[in-house]
Amino acid sequence: TQLQPMQDQDICPGGNAQLQADPAGNAWSWAPHPTLSATNIANPVATPLVTTTYNVTITYTCGATATDDVTVNVLPSPNAT
């Protein structure tokens, strides 16, 4: 199985992003975790306050592993005039 890399995502301040690591894995370990809804599932929700790159280690059947990362870009607030 070839890992399909996650695509970076853009969110507005105060928003969230649904992440999706390779669902073919058997176990997932995400970091950094303070702004993730869970660290041991394929598809946690990220709620960063600033642009953050999340890393995941995916464990497959028979112990093979892969790593992937995704950046959630927090867009600047528009300037009101």
mmCIF file of C-alpha atoms in Angstrom:
data_model
loop_
_atom_site.group_PDB
_atom_site.id
_atom_site.type_symbol
_atom_site.label_atom_id
_atom_site.label_comp_id
_atom_site.label_asym_id
_atom_site.label_seq_id
_atom_site.Cartn_x
_atom_site.Cartn_y
_atom_site.Cartn_z
ATOM 1 C CA THR A 1 0.000 0.000 0.000
ATOM 2 C CA GLN A 2 1.334 3.407 -0.999
ATOM 3 C CA LEU A 3 0.775 6.169 1.548
ATOM 4 C CA GLN A 4 -1.465 8.936 0.231
ATOM 5 C CA PRO A 5 -0.022 12.113 1.793
ATOM 6 C CA MET A 6 -2.438 14.433 3.561
ATOM 7 C CA GLN A 7 -3.113 17.814 1.977
ATOM 8 C CA ASP A 8 -2.471 20.984 3.984
ATOM 9 C CA GLN A 9 -5.599 22.847 5.086
ATOM 10 C CA ASP A 10 -6.546 26.489 5.669
ATOM 11 C CA ILE A 11 -8.909 27.577 8.452
ATOM 12 C CA CYS A 12 -10.174 30.874 9.821
ATOM 13 C CA PRO A 13 -9.180 31.954 13.342
ATOM 14 C CA GLY A 14 -11.223 29.944 15.855
ATOM 15 C CA GLY A 15 -12.003 27.293 13.245
ATOM 16 C CA ASN A 16 -11.146 23.616 13.082
ATOM 17 C CA ALA A 17 -9.949 21.083 10.538
ATOM 18 C CA GLN A 18 -10.799 17.400 10.214
ATOM 19 C CA LEU A 19 -7.517 15.570 9.606
ATOM 20 C CA GLN A 20 -7.444 12.227 7.797
ATOM 21 C CA ALA A 21 -4.404 9.978 7.983
ATOM 22 C CA ASP A 22 -4.254 6.794 5.931
ATOM 23 C CA PRO A 23 -7.303 4.767 7.101
ATOM 24 C CA ALA A 24 -5.587 1.520 6.029
ATOM 25 C CA GLY A 25 -3.441 1.680 9.168
ATOM 26 C CA ASN A 26 -4.108 -0.255 12.357
ATOM 27 C CA ALA A 27 -2.817 2.394 14.803
ATOM 28 C CA TRP A 28 -2.028 6.117 14.683
ATOM 29 C CA SER A 29 0.084 8.322 16.932
ATOM 30 C CA TRP A 30 -0.297 12.085 16.439
ATOM 31 C CA ALA A 31 1.776 15.039 17.716
ATOM 32 C CA PRO A 32 1.602 17.790 18.859
ATOM 33 C CA HIS A 33 -1.508 16.815 20.753
ATOM 34 C CA PRO A 34 -2.795 19.805 22.780
ATOM 35 C CA THR A 35 -5.037 21.000 19.930
ATOM 36 C CA LEU A 36 -6.185 17.570 18.667
ATOM 37 C CA SER A 37 -9.439 15.890 19.672
ATOM 38 C CA ALA A 38 -7.586 12.540 19.942
ATOM 39 C CA THR A 39 -4.071 11.252 19.265
ATOM 40 C CA ASN A 40 -4.807 7.597 18.513
ATOM 41 C CA ILE A 41 -7.357 7.725 15.667
ATOM 42 C CA ALA A 42 -6.999 8.259 11.916
ATOM 43 C CA ASN A 43 -9.173 11.382 11.749
ATOM 44 C CA PRO A 44 -8.857 13.742 14.738
ATOM 45 C CA VAL A 45 -10.181 17.296 14.692
ATOM 46 C CA ALA A 46 -7.499 19.995 14.974
ATOM 47 C CA THR A 47 -8.282 23.363 16.577
ATOM 48 C CA PRO A 48 -5.009 25.301 16.417
ATOM 49 C CA LEU A 49 -4.815 28.972 17.373
ATOM 50 C CA VAL A 50 -1.778 29.497 15.123
ATOM 51 C CA THR A 51 -0.491 27.693 12.032
ATOM 52 C CA THR A 52 0.578 24.215 13.178
ATOM 53 C CA THR A 53 2.162 21.195 11.499
ATOM 54 C CA TYR A 54 0.873 17.883 12.847
ATOM 55 C CA ASN A 55 2.834 14.659 12.487
ATOM 56 C CA VAL A 56 1.413 11.142 12.543
ATOM 57 C CA THR A 57 3.073 7.743 12.709
ATOM 58 C CA ILE A 58 0.880 5.047 11.175
ATOM 59 C CA THR A 59 1.344 1.387 12.061
ATOM 60 C CA TYR A 60 0.152 -1.209 9.555
ATOM 61 C CA THR A 61 -0.456 -4.939 9.654
ATOM 62 C CA CYS A 62 2.730 -6.909 10.345
ATOM 63 C CA GLY A 63 4.376 -3.900 12.026
ATOM 64 C CA ALA A 64 5.245 -1.755 9.011
ATOM 65 C CA THR A 65 5.145 1.981 9.790
ATOM 66 C CA ALA A 66 4.911 5.212 7.834
ATOM 67 C CA THR A 67 4.953 8.871 8.833
ATOM 68 C CA ASP A 68 3.025 11.764 7.379
ATOM 69 C CA ASP A 69 2.442 15.394 8.250
ATOM 70 C CA VAL A 70 -0.150 18.039 7.543
ATOM 71 C CA THR A 71 -0.034 21.781 8.132
ATOM 72 C CA VAL A 72 -3.170 23.583 9.250
ATOM 73 C CA ASN A 73 -2.736 27.228 8.258
ATOM 74 C CA VAL A 74 -4.642 29.710 10.426
ATOM 75 C CA LEU A 75 -5.482 32.548 8.065
ATOM 76 C CA PRO A 76 -5.093 36.129 9.309
ATOM 77 C CA SER A 77 -8.240 37.959 10.347
ATOM 78 C CA PRO A 78 -9.343 40.558 7.798
ATOM 79 C CA ASN A 79 -8.698 44.196 8.651
ATOM 80 C CA ALA A 80 -11.918 46.116 9.205
ATOM 81 C CA THR A 81 -11.924 49.633 7.837
#
